[in-house]
C-alpha atoms as one frame of an Amber mdcrd trajectory, in Angstrom:
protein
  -2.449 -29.122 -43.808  -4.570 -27.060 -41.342  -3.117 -24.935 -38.702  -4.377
 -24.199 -35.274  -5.104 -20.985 -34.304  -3.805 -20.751 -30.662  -4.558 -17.648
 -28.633  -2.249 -16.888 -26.426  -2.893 -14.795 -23.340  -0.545 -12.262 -22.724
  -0.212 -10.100 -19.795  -0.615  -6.007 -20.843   2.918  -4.529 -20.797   1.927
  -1.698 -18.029   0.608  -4.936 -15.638   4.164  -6.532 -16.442   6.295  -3.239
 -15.346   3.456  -3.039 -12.171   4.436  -6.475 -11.167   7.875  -6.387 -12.294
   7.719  -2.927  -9.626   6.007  -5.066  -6.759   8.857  -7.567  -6.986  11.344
  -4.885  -6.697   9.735  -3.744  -3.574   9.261  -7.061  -2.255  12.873  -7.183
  -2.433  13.796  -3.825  -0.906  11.380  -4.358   1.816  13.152  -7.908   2.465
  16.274  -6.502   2.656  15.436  -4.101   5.527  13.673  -6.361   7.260  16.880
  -8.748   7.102  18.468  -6.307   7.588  16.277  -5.245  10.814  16.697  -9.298
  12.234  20.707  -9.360  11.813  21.207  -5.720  13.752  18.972  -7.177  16.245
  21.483  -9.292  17.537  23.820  -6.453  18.810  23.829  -5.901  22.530  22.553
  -2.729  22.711  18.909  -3.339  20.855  16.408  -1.848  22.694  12.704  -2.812
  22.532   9.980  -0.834  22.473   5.917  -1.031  22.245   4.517  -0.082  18.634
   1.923   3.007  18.868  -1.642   2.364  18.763  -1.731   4.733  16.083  -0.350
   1.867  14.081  -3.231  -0.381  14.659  -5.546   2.147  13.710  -3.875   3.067
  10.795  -3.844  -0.763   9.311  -7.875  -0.770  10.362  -7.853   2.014   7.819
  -5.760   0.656   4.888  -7.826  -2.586   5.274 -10.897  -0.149   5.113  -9.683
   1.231   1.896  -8.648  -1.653   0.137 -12.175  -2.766   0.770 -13.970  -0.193
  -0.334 -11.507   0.029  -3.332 -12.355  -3.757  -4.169 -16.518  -2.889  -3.908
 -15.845   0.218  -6.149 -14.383  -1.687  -8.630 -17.321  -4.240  -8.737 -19.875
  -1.334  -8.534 -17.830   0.137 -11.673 -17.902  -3.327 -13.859 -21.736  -3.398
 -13.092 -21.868   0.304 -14.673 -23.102   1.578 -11.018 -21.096   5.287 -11.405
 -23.133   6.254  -8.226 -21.698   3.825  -5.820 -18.265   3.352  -7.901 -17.511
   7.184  -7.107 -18.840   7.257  -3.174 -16.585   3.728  -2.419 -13.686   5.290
  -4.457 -13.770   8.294  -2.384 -13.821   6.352   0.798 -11.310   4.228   0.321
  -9.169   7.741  -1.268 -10.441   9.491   2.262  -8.896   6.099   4.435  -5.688
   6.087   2.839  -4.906   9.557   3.530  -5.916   8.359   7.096  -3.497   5.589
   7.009  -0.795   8.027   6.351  -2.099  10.877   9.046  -2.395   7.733  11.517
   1.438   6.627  10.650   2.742  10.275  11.251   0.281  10.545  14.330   2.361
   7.071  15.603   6.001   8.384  14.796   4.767  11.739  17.087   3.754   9.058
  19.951   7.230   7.348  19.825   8.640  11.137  19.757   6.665  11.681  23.170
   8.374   8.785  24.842  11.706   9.519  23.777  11.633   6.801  20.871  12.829
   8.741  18.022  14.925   8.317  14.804  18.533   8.108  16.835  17.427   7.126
  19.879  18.969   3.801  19.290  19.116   0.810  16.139  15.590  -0.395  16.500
  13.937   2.999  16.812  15.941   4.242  13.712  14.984   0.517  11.715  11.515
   1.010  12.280  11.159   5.088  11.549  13.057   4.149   8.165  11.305   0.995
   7.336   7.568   2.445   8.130   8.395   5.826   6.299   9.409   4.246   3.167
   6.351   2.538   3.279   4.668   5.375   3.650   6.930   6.990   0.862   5.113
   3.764  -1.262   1.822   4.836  -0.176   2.435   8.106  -1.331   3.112   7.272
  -4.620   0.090   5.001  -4.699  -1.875   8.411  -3.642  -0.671  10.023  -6.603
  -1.944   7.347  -8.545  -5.243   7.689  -6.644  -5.299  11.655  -7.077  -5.273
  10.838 -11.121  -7.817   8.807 -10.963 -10.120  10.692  -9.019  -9.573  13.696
 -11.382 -10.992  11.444 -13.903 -13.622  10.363 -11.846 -14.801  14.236 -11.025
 -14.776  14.374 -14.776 -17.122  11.697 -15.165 -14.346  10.354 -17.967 -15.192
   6.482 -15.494 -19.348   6.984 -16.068 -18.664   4.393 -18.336 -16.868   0.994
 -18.177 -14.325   0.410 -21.240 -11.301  -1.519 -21.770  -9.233   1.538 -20.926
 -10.228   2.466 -18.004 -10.468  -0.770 -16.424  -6.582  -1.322 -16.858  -6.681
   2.174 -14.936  -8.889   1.094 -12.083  -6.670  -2.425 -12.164  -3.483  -1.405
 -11.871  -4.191   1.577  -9.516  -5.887  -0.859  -7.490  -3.560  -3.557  -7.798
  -0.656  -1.441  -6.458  -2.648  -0.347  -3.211  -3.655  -3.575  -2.288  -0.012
  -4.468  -2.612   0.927  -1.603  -0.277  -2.035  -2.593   2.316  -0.856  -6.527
   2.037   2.974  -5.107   2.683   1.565  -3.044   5.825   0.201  -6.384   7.676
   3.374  -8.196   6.632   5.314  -5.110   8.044   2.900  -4.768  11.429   3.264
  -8.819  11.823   7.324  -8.399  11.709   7.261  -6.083  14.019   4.911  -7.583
  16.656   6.658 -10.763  15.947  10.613  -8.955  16.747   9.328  -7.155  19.364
């Protein structure tokens, strides 16, 4: 009697606990934006323009998750060159998303919008910084990796270092995707 040899695909157990993180935030996130939708309904919700400053900064997450995605093509072709200069862009934007997001809360601040001005100001200064608190930690992850990259321990594809780049990756383009779905809920309440 002959047995098959199956191979079986498994999923790396630091991509499970990134994904298994994701769906935690997808939850949190979904809880303050019910949240957000059920306080809405009191009578003294007060609605208010979002700052331009957030349009600009979700230009510039978009920009970085871009240049993040060429990078890591640039990398699998063993181009260091270009790897390195997208990386660094798309490092340089997402600081810019989070300069642009503080840049925002200080335009609400000049209008008189601020954190206890009312429900919705205080919803959307503690919904957009803990996305921003997200970000951070994806910036950490970032700040790692470039250390590496200065190094030049990434002048060379290997298995290693790709799960590196991918799950680094992986988690900003979650935060980036989580921005437009934030920016689209708010547009859409307000």
């Amino acid at each position: 009697m002959s047995t098959l040899n199956k191979t079986v695909k498994r999923i790396h157990p630091k991509k499970f606990a990134l994904w298994m993180g994701i769906v935690g935030m997808i939850m949190f996130f979904s809880a303050f934006t019910s949240a957000y939708i059920v306080r809405k309904a009191s009578a003294n919700w007060y609605n208010f323009p979002l700052p331009n400053e957030f349009f600009y900064s979700t230009i510039a997450i978009l920009g970085s998750s871009l240049a993040f995605y060429l990078s890591k093509k640039a990398y699998l072709k063993a181009d260091a060159k270009t790897f390195k200069g997208l990386y660094f862009l798309g490092f340089l934007l997402g600081f810019a998303f989070i300069g642009l997001q503080y840049a925002g809360w200080e335009s609400l601040q000049a209008v008189g919008i601020d954190l206890v001005a009312n429900q919705s100001s205080s919803f959307l200064y503690l919904i957009t910084a803990a996305h921003v608190l997200h970000v951070m930690g994806g910036v950490v992850a970032l700040v790692v990796l470039a250390v590496g990259l200065i190094r030049g321990r990434f002048d060379v594809p290997t298995p290693k270092r790709t799960l590196k780049i991918d799950l680094t990756f992986t988690y900003w383009h979650f935060v980036d995707i989580l921005w437009l779905y934030l920016l689209v809920f708010f547009l859409i309440q307000q």
